[in-house]
Amino acid sequence: MSGESLILRTNSAELVFSREGPKDKMPQTPPLTGMFGSSGYNKNFFQTEEEEYGGLYYHDSNLASGSLEALIQHLVPTVAYYPDRTYIFTFLLSSRLFIHPYELMSKVCHLCMDHQRLSDPQADKVRVRKIAPKILQLLTEWTETFPYDFRDERVMRSLKELTHRLSTGDELYRKTAQQMTQALIRKLTALGQYEEALAKISSTVTDRLTVLKNKPQSIQRDVLTVCSDPFTLAQQLTHIELERLSYIGPEEFVQAFLQKDHLDNEKTCFSNHKKASNLEAYVEWFNRLSYLVASEICIPAKKKHRARVIEFFIDVARECFNIGNFNSLMAIISGMNMSPVSRLKKTWGKVKTAKFDILEHQMDPSSNFYNYRTALRGATQRSITAHSSREKIVIPFFSLFIKDIYFLNEGCANRLPNGHVNFEKFWELAKQVSEFMTWKKVECPFERDRKILQYLLTAPVFTDDALYLASYESEGPENNMEKDRWKSLRSSLLNRT
């Protein structure tokens, strides 16, 4: 690799340095597009030809498996080697199934300090100048892509120790390390503020039935009094979706499904703390939107008003589809398909349902959501070739995205019978999560409307029982079972103090 240049990208500058020394015999992991075929798993999954390089096994030059120690070694740069970015992302994403991030950082520091002789005060300055930019680049990629790992003080401490050693006596490296650390602290500060905002919103949300009992209906707000334009509401929903997406760390998709690994002494790496709180908050938002839609439909006393609300949400859902906001689209459809809403036959009789039928067809679950997946591919392609920020928006139906990752995780073992890490599986996992990483980085191009956003996030919603009660109050029970349930709900809910 002599003479080959590598660009070190930081937030403020690009540092160019050369890879010196003899050509590394270890095969390089190819670029992301080369690793991942369109048909699913790595195209060499069933290859039988194997080559071994220092504890790593390759199928047709693609990394297939290896011991955990060998994979860690493969992560750490040397004077003559820097790992491919796809390998860095894939390993940092999947390694937490086998080792705590703080333990991994400790090992990386040890390999850098001892094996590269950086701990020696008399270390050759020429050698330090060759290796320091590569180590700083690795740390920059780690802090930018997996910043939440550094909420653990043990990880942060190791980071500070290593960057201090690398930057001693060199102003350029000191500035690069400082910029990296400052960017990391900004991200962690923003995360803390976001979590505080979510907690505040959660504490202000009340049950809609309580509001109904305490406020005359004439002075209660509903969605149409706040926003009567479907396109504007769809834009504000997209604001919420993109903000919530942006705070989900890629590691949460792995940590959400952590299970005991029999080869790791029955211990999970994250058993003692919250593993996927931002992911869970996003799923909760989907549920809230569904219940908000159902509540808005069931609350009006007059049939024509309920029909108007239904038609309004159908138009909102259509605008969400056009924007590429499939998550809000599915949440609205789910809300309208809830039993307390779907049973309102007289109301639905007043609704022009042709547009709703088209949307339901697009999100039809048959053939593993074939129609939706086709539309998602179209939106993704539009995003790739986009000339405007609006065309870049892709917000997937998140529950299905999680389900796909879950079945990938369940369908393949983390380790092979010989104890090696099954890296074929993690290439495919990284492919799916890296697509999400692209989607979550899009900034919402629409103007924010605080009044509408506040309503969407904090307006009271009905519980399941309250939804049924409101539904029966709107259109009476049709059989004895519904009549019995209605009486029971009235007794338990309306008499609640």
Coordinates of C-alpha atoms in Angstrom, one line a residue:
M1 CA 0.0 0.0 0.0
S2 CA 3.1 2.2 -0.3
G3 CA 2.3 5.6 -1.7
E4 CA -1.5 5.2 -1.3
S5 CA -3.1 8.3 0.3
L6 CA -5.9 8.2 2.9
I7 CA -7.9 11.3 3.8
L8 CA -8.7 11.8 7.4
R9 CA -12.0 13.7 7.7
T10 CA -12.8 15.7 10.7
N11 CA -15.5 18.3 11.3
S12 CA -13.2 21.2 10.4
A13 CA -10.5 19.9 8.2
E14 CA -9.1 17.1 6.1
L15 CA -5.7 15.6 6.9
V16 CA -3.9 13.6 4.2
F17 CA -1.3 11.1 5.1
S18 CA 0.3 8.1 3.4
R19 CA 0.3 4.5 4.2
E20 CA 3.9 3.5 4.4
G21 CA 5.5 0.1 4.7
P22 CA 5.0 -3.3 3.0
K23 CA 1.6 -4.2 1.6
D24 CA -0.6 -5.8 4.2
K25 CA -1.4 -9.4 3.3
M26 CA -4.8 -9.3 5.1
P27 CA -7.6 -8.8 2.6
Q28 CA -9.3 -5.4 2.9
T29 CA -13.0 -5.3 3.5
P30 CA -14.6 -4.0 0.3
P31 CA -16.9 -0.9 0.2
L32 CA -20.5 -1.1 1.5
T33 CA -21.9 -1.5 -2.0
G34 CA -19.5 -4.3 -2.7
M35 CA -20.2 -6.2 0.4
F36 CA -24.0 -6.1 0.2
G37 CA -25.9 -7.7 -2.7
S38 CA -29.5 -6.7 -3.4
S39 CA -30.7 -10.2 -2.7
G40 CA -30.1 -10.1 1.1
Y41 CA -27.1 -11.7 2.7
N42 CA -23.6 -11.3 1.5
K43 CA -23.4 -12.8 -2.0
N44 CA -20.6 -15.2 -0.8
F45 CA -22.6 -16.7 2.1
F46 CA -22.6 -20.2 0.6
Q47 CA -19.1 -20.1 -0.7
T48 CA -17.0 -23.1 0.6
E49 CA -13.6 -21.8 -0.3
E50 CA -11.9 -20.4 2.8
E51 CA -8.8 -18.5 3.6
E52 CA -7.5 -17.7 7.1
Y53 CA -5.5 -14.6 8.0
G54 CA -4.5 -14.3 11.7
G55 CA -7.8 -15.8 13.1
L56 CA -10.0 -14.2 10.5
Y57 CA -11.7 -16.4 7.9
Y58 CA -12.6 -15.1 4.4
H59 CA -15.0 -16.4 1.7
D60 CA -13.8 -15.3 -1.7
S61 CA -11.9 -12.4 -0.1
N62 CA -14.9 -11.2 2.0
L63 CA -14.6 -11.4 5.8
A64 CA -17.0 -14.2 7.0
S65 CA -16.0 -15.0 10.6
G66 CA -13.3 -14.7 13.2
S67 CA -12.4 -14.9 16.8
L68 CA -13.4 -11.8 18.9
E69 CA -9.8 -11.0 19.6
A70 CA -8.8 -11.2 15.9
L71 CA -11.7 -8.9 15.0
I72 CA -10.6 -6.4 17.5
Q73 CA -7.1 -6.5 16.1
H74 CA -8.6 -6.0 12.7
L75 CA -10.2 -2.8 14.0
V76 CA -7.0 -1.1 15.1
P77 CA -4.9 0.8 12.6
T78 CA -1.2 0.2 12.1
V79 CA 1.4 2.2 10.3
A80 CA 0.7 0.2 7.2
Y81 CA -3.1 -0.5 7.6
Y82 CA -6.4 1.3 8.2
P83 CA -9.7 -0.7 8.4
D84 CA -12.4 -0.1 5.8
R85 CA -15.2 2.2 7.0
T86 CA -17.8 -0.6 6.5
Y87 CA -15.8 -2.9 8.7
I88 CA -15.5 -0.2 11.4
F89 CA -19.3 0.4 11.4
T90 CA -20.2 -3.3 11.3
F91 CA -17.9 -4.3 14.1
L92 CA -18.7 -1.4 16.4
L93 CA -22.4 -2.1 15.8
S94 CA -22.3 -5.8 16.5
S95 CA -19.4 -6.1 19.0
R96 CA -21.7 -5.1 21.9
L97 CA -23.3 -8.5 21.6
F98 CA -20.0 -9.9 22.9
I99 CA -18.2 -7.2 24.8
H100 CA -19.1 -4.0 26.6
P101 CA -18.1 -0.8 24.7
Y102 CA -15.9 0.3 27.7
E103 CA -14.1 -3.1 27.5
L104 CA -13.7 -2.7 23.7
M105 CA -12.4 0.8 24.1
S106 CA -9.9 -0.4 26.8
K107 CA -8.6 -3.1 24.4
V108 CA -8.3 -0.7 21.6
C109 CA -6.3 1.7 23.8
H110 CA -4.1 -1.2 24.9
L111 CA -3.4 -2.2 21.3
C112 CA -2.7 1.3 20.3
M113 CA -0.5 2.2 23.3
D114 CA 1.5 -1.0 23.7
H115 CA 1.6 -2.7 20.3
Q116 CA 2.3 0.6 18.6
R117 CA 4.7 1.5 21.4
L118 CA 2.9 4.8 22.0
S119 CA 3.2 4.4 25.7
D120 CA 7.0 4.7 25.4
P121 CA 8.0 8.3 26.2
Q122 CA 10.9 7.8 23.8
A123 CA 8.6 6.6 21.0
D124 CA 9.9 7.4 17.5
K125 CA 8.3 10.7 16.6
V126 CA 8.2 9.7 12.9
R127 CA 6.3 6.5 13.8
V128 CA 3.8 8.5 16.0
R129 CA 3.2 11.0 13.1
K130 CA 2.4 8.0 10.9
I131 CA 0.0 6.2 13.2
A132 CA -1.6 9.1 15.2
P133 CA -3.9 10.4 12.3
K134 CA -5.2 6.9 11.7
I135 CA -6.0 6.3 15.4
L136 CA -7.7 9.7 15.6
Q137 CA -9.7 8.9 12.5
L138 CA -10.9 5.7 14.0
L139 CA -11.9 7.5 17.2
T140 CA -13.6 10.2 15.2
E141 CA -15.7 7.6 13.4
W142 CA -16.6 5.9 16.7
T143 CA -17.6 9.2 18.4
E144 CA -19.6 10.5 15.4
T145 CA -21.5 7.2 14.7
F146 CA -21.9 5.7 18.2
P147 CA -21.8 8.8 20.5
Y148 CA -24.0 7.3 23.1
D149 CA -21.3 4.8 24.0
F150 CA -19.5 7.7 25.5
R151 CA -22.2 8.4 28.1
D152 CA -20.3 5.7 30.0
E153 CA -17.6 7.5 31.9
R154 CA -15.3 4.5 31.5
V155 CA -15.4 4.8 27.7
M156 CA -14.9 8.6 27.9
R157 CA -11.9 8.2 30.3
S158 CA -10.2 5.8 27.9
L159 CA -10.9 8.2 25.0
K160 CA -9.3 11.1 26.9
E161 CA -6.2 9.0 27.9
L162 CA -5.6 7.9 24.3
T163 CA -6.1 11.3 22.7
H164 CA -3.9 12.9 25.3
R165 CA -1.1 10.5 24.4
L166 CA -1.5 11.1 20.7
S167 CA -1.6 14.8 20.9
T168 CA 1.3 15.4 23.2
G169 CA 3.8 17.6 21.6
D170 CA 1.8 18.0 18.3
E171 CA -0.5 21.0 17.9
L172 CA -2.3 19.7 14.8
Y173 CA -3.3 16.4 16.5
R174 CA -4.2 18.2 19.7
K175 CA -6.6 20.5 17.8
T176 CA -8.1 17.5 16.0
A177 CA -8.6 15.6 19.3
Q178 CA -10.2 18.7 20.8
Q179 CA -12.6 19.2 17.9
M180 CA -13.6 15.6 18.1
T181 CA -14.2 15.8 21.8
Q182 CA -16.2 19.0 21.6
A183 CA -18.4 17.6 18.8
L184 CA -19.1 14.5 21.0
I185 CA -20.0 16.7 24.0
R186 CA -22.4 18.7 21.9
K187 CA -24.1 15.5 20.7
L188 CA -24.4 14.1 24.3
T189 CA -25.7 17.5 25.5
A190 CA -28.4 17.6 22.8
L191 CA -29.4 14.0 23.7
G192 CA -29.8 15.0 27.4
Q193 CA -32.0 18.0 26.4
Y194 CA -34.1 15.8 24.1
E195 CA -34.7 13.2 26.8
E196 CA -35.7 16.0 29.2
A197 CA -38.1 17.4 26.7
L198 CA -39.7 13.9 26.2
A199 CA -40.1 13.5 29.9
K200 CA -41.8 16.9 30.2
I201 CA -44.2 16.1 27.3
S202 CA -45.0 12.8 28.9
S203 CA -45.8 14.4 32.2
T204 CA -48.3 16.9 30.7
V205 CA -50.3 14.4 28.7
T206 CA -53.6 13.5 30.4
D207 CA -56.5 11.2 29.7
R208 CA -59.0 12.7 27.3
L209 CA -62.0 11.4 29.3
T210 CA -60.8 13.4 32.4
V211 CA -60.7 16.5 30.2
L212 CA -64.2 15.8 28.8
K213 CA -65.6 15.6 32.3
N214 CA -64.0 18.8 33.5
K215 CA -64.4 21.0 30.4
P216 CA -67.6 21.7 28.5
Q217 CA -67.3 20.3 25.0
S218 CA -67.9 23.7 23.4
I219 CA -64.6 25.0 24.6
Q220 CA -62.5 21.9 23.9
R221 CA -60.1 22.0 21.0
D222 CA -59.9 19.4 18.3
V223 CA -57.5 18.9 15.5
L224 CA -59.6 20.8 12.9
T225 CA -59.7 23.9 15.1
V226 CA -55.9 23.7 15.4
C227 CA -55.1 22.9 11.7
S228 CA -57.6 22.4 8.9
D229 CA -55.0 21.9 6.1
P230 CA -54.0 18.3 5.6
F231 CA -50.7 19.2 3.9
T232 CA -49.7 21.4 6.8
L233 CA -50.5 18.7 9.4
A234 CA -48.6 16.1 7.3
Q235 CA -45.6 18.5 7.4
Q236 CA -45.7 18.9 11.1
L237 CA -46.0 15.2 11.6
T238 CA -42.9 14.8 9.5
H239 CA -41.1 17.3 11.8
I240 CA -41.9 15.0 14.8
E241 CA -40.9 11.9 12.9
L242 CA -37.5 13.2 11.7
E243 CA -36.6 14.6 15.1
R244 CA -37.4 11.3 16.9
L245 CA -35.5 9.3 14.2
S246 CA -32.5 11.5 14.5
Y247 CA -31.9 10.6 18.2
I248 CA -32.0 6.9 17.7
G249 CA -28.5 5.4 17.9
P250 CA -27.7 2.6 15.5
E251 CA -26.6 0.5 18.4
E252 CA -30.2 0.5 19.8
F253 CA -31.2 -1.9 17.1
V254 CA -28.8 -4.4 18.4
Q255 CA -29.3 -3.7 22.1
A256 CA -33.1 -4.0 21.8
F257 CA -32.7 -7.7 21.0
L258 CA -29.8 -8.7 23.3
Q259 CA -30.2 -12.2 24.7
K260 CA -28.1 -14.5 26.7
D261 CA -25.2 -15.9 24.7
H262 CA -24.3 -19.4 25.9
L263 CA -20.8 -18.9 24.7
D264 CA -20.4 -15.8 26.8
N265 CA -21.0 -17.3 30.3
E266 CA -24.7 -16.6 30.2
K267 CA -24.1 -12.9 30.6
T268 CA -25.6 -10.1 28.5
C269 CA -23.6 -7.0 28.0
F270 CA -26.4 -4.6 28.8
S271 CA -28.5 -6.3 31.4
N272 CA -28.2 -3.5 33.9
H273 CA -29.3 -0.3 32.1
K274 CA -31.8 1.0 29.5
K275 CA -30.8 -0.4 26.1
A276 CA -33.0 1.3 23.6
S277 CA -34.8 4.2 25.2
N278 CA -34.9 6.4 22.0
L279 CA -36.1 3.5 19.9
E280 CA -38.9 2.8 22.5
A281 CA -39.9 6.5 22.5
Y282 CA -40.3 6.4 18.8
V283 CA -42.5 3.3 18.9
E284 CA -44.6 5.1 21.6
W285 CA -45.0 8.1 19.3
F286 CA -46.5 5.8 16.7
N287 CA -49.0 4.4 19.2
R288 CA -49.8 7.9 20.4
L289 CA -50.6 9.1 16.9
S290 CA -52.8 6.1 16.3
Y291 CA -54.8 6.8 19.5
L292 CA -54.9 10.5 18.8
V293 CA -56.5 9.8 15.4
A294 CA -59.1 7.4 16.9
S295 CA -59.9 9.9 19.7
E296 CA -60.4 12.8 17.3
I297 CA -62.8 10.6 15.2
C298 CA -64.8 9.3 18.1
I299 CA -65.2 12.6 20.0
P300 CA -67.7 14.6 17.8
A301 CA -71.3 14.2 18.7
K302 CA -72.6 14.6 15.2
K303 CA -72.2 12.0 12.5
K304 CA -71.3 14.5 9.8
H305 CA -68.6 16.0 11.9
R306 CA -67.1 12.5 12.6
A307 CA -67.2 11.9 8.8
R308 CA -65.4 15.2 8.2
V309 CA -62.6 14.2 10.6
I310 CA -62.2 10.9 8.9
E311 CA -61.9 12.5 5.5
F312 CA -59.4 15.0 6.9
F313 CA -57.1 12.3 8.2
I314 CA -57.4 10.4 4.9
D315 CA -56.1 13.5 3.2
V316 CA -53.4 13.9 5.8
A317 CA -52.3 10.2 5.3
R318 CA -52.2 10.8 1.5
E319 CA -49.9 13.8 2.0
C320 CA -47.7 11.7 4.3
F321 CA -47.4 9.1 1.5
N322 CA -46.4 11.8 -1.0
I323 CA -43.8 13.2 1.4
G324 CA -42.3 9.7 2.1
N325 CA -43.5 9.7 5.7
F326 CA -44.7 6.1 5.8
N327 CA -44.6 5.8 9.6
S328 CA -47.2 8.6 10.2
L329 CA -49.2 7.2 7.2
M330 CA -49.4 3.7 8.9
A331 CA -50.2 5.2 12.3
I332 CA -53.2 7.1 10.8
I333 CA -54.4 4.0 9.0
S334 CA -54.0 2.0 12.3
G335 CA -56.0 4.6 14.2
M336 CA -58.9 4.5 11.7
N337 CA -58.9 0.7 11.7
M338 CA -59.2 0.5 15.5
S339 CA -62.4 -1.4 16.4
P340 CA -64.1 1.7 18.1
V341 CA -63.7 3.6 14.9
S342 CA -64.3 0.9 12.3
R343 CA -67.6 -0.1 14.0
L344 CA -69.1 3.4 13.3
K345 CA -70.9 2.2 10.2
K346 CA -73.3 5.1 9.9
T347 CA -70.3 7.5 10.1
W348 CA -68.3 5.6 7.5
G349 CA -71.4 5.6 5.3
K350 CA -71.0 9.4 5.0
V351 CA -67.3 9.1 4.0
K352 CA -65.9 9.0 0.5
T353 CA -63.6 6.0 1.0
A354 CA -62.0 5.7 -2.4
K355 CA -58.8 7.5 -1.3
F356 CA -58.7 5.5 1.9
D357 CA -59.0 2.2 0.0
I358 CA -55.9 3.2 -2.1
L359 CA -53.9 4.0 1.0
E360 CA -54.9 0.7 2.6
H361 CA -53.9 -1.1 -0.5
Q362 CA -50.4 0.6 -0.4
M363 CA -50.0 -0.6 3.2
D364 CA -51.6 -4.0 2.7
P365 CA -49.7 -6.5 4.9
S366 CA -50.2 -9.4 2.5
S367 CA -47.1 -10.9 0.8
N368 CA -45.0 -9.4 3.6
F369 CA -46.1 -5.8 2.8
Y370 CA -45.0 -6.2 -0.8
N371 CA -46.8 -3.0 -1.9
Y372 CA -45.3 -0.9 0.9
R373 CA -41.8 -2.3 0.3
T374 CA -42.1 -1.4 -3.4
A375 CA -43.1 2.2 -2.5
L376 CA -40.3 2.4 0.1
R377 CA -37.8 1.3 -2.6
G378 CA -39.2 4.0 -4.8
A379 CA -38.8 6.7 -2.1
T380 CA -35.3 5.5 -1.3
Q381 CA -34.3 5.8 -5.0
R382 CA -35.9 9.3 -5.1
S383 CA -33.8 10.2 -2.0
I384 CA -30.6 9.0 -3.6
T385 CA -31.1 11.2 -6.7
A386 CA -32.8 14.1 -4.9
H387 CA -32.1 17.7 -5.9
S388 CA -34.1 19.1 -2.9
S389 CA -34.2 18.3 0.8
R390 CA -37.9 17.5 0.5
E391 CA -37.2 14.7 -2.0
K392 CA -34.6 13.2 0.4
I393 CA -37.3 12.3 3.1
V394 CA -37.7 8.6 3.7
I395 CA -39.4 7.7 7.0
P396 CA -40.0 3.9 7.1
F397 CA -42.9 2.1 8.7
F398 CA -40.8 1.7 11.8
S399 CA -42.5 -1.4 13.4
L400 CA -41.9 -3.4 10.2
F401 CA -38.3 -2.2 10.1
I402 CA -37.8 -3.4 13.6
K403 CA -39.5 -6.7 12.8
D404 CA -37.1 -7.2 9.8
I405 CA -34.1 -6.7 12.1
Y406 CA -35.6 -9.0 14.7
F407 CA -36.1 -11.9 12.3
L408 CA -32.6 -11.4 10.9
N409 CA -31.3 -11.6 14.5
E410 CA -33.4 -14.7 15.3
G411 CA -32.7 -16.4 12.0
C412 CA -28.9 -16.6 12.3
A413 CA -26.6 -17.5 15.1
N414 CA -24.2 -14.9 16.5
R415 CA -21.5 -17.5 16.7
L416 CA -20.5 -20.5 14.6
P417 CA -20.0 -23.9 16.2
N418 CA -16.3 -23.3 16.5
G419 CA -17.0 -20.2 18.6
H420 CA -16.1 -17.7 16.0
V421 CA -18.2 -14.6 15.5
N422 CA -20.6 -15.1 12.5
F423 CA -19.6 -11.9 10.6
E424 CA -21.8 -12.8 7.6
K425 CA -24.8 -12.1 9.8
F426 CA -23.5 -8.8 10.9
W427 CA -22.7 -7.6 7.4
E428 CA -26.4 -7.9 6.6
L429 CA -27.4 -6.3 9.9
A430 CA -25.1 -3.4 9.1
K431 CA -26.6 -3.1 5.6
Q432 CA -30.1 -2.6 7.1
V433 CA -29.0 -0.2 9.8
S434 CA -26.8 1.9 7.5
E435 CA -29.8 2.6 5.4
F436 CA -31.6 3.8 8.4
M437 CA -28.5 6.0 9.2
T438 CA -29.0 7.7 5.9
W439 CA -32.7 8.4 6.5
K440 CA -32.3 9.8 10.0
K441 CA -29.7 12.4 8.9
V442 CA -32.3 14.3 6.7
E443 CA -33.2 17.7 8.0
C444 CA -36.9 18.6 7.8
P445 CA -37.4 21.3 5.1
F446 CA -40.8 22.4 6.3
E447 CA -41.5 25.4 8.5
R448 CA -42.3 24.5 12.1
D449 CA -45.7 25.5 13.5
R450 CA -45.3 25.4 17.3
K451 CA -49.1 25.5 18.0
I452 CA -49.7 22.4 15.8
L453 CA -46.7 20.5 17.1
Q454 CA -47.7 21.2 20.7
Y455 CA -51.2 19.8 20.0
L456 CA -49.9 16.7 18.3
L457 CA -47.5 16.0 21.1
T458 CA -49.7 16.8 24.1
A459 CA -53.4 16.7 23.2
P460 CA -55.2 14.3 25.5
V461 CA -56.1 10.9 24.0
F462 CA -58.6 8.2 25.0
T463 CA -57.6 4.9 26.5
D464 CA -58.9 1.7 24.9
D465 CA -62.0 1.6 27.2
A466 CA -62.7 5.3 26.8
L467 CA -62.5 4.9 23.0
Y468 CA -65.1 2.2 23.1
L469 CA -67.3 4.3 25.4
A470 CA -67.1 7.3 23.1
S471 CA -67.9 5.0 20.1
Y472 CA -71.0 3.5 21.8
E473 CA -72.1 7.0 22.8
S474 CA -71.8 8.1 19.1
E475 CA -73.4 5.0 17.6
G476 CA -75.3 2.8 20.0
P477 CA -74.5 -0.9 20.7
E478 CA -75.7 -3.3 18.0
N479 CA -75.9 -6.5 19.9
N480 CA -76.2 -7.8 23.5
M481 CA -72.5 -8.2 23.9
E482 CA -71.9 -4.5 23.0
K483 CA -74.8 -3.5 25.2
D484 CA -73.3 -5.3 28.2
R485 CA -69.9 -3.8 27.5
W486 CA -71.3 -0.3 27.2
K487 CA -73.1 -0.6 30.6
S488 CA -69.9 -1.9 32.2
L489 CA -67.8 0.9 30.7
R490 CA -70.3 3.6 31.7
S491 CA -70.3 2.3 35.3
S492 CA -66.5 2.0 35.6
L493 CA -65.4 5.0 33.7
L494 CA -68.0 7.7 34.2
N495 CA -68.3 7.0 37.9
R496 CA -64.5 7.1 38.4
T497 CA -63.5 9.8 40.8

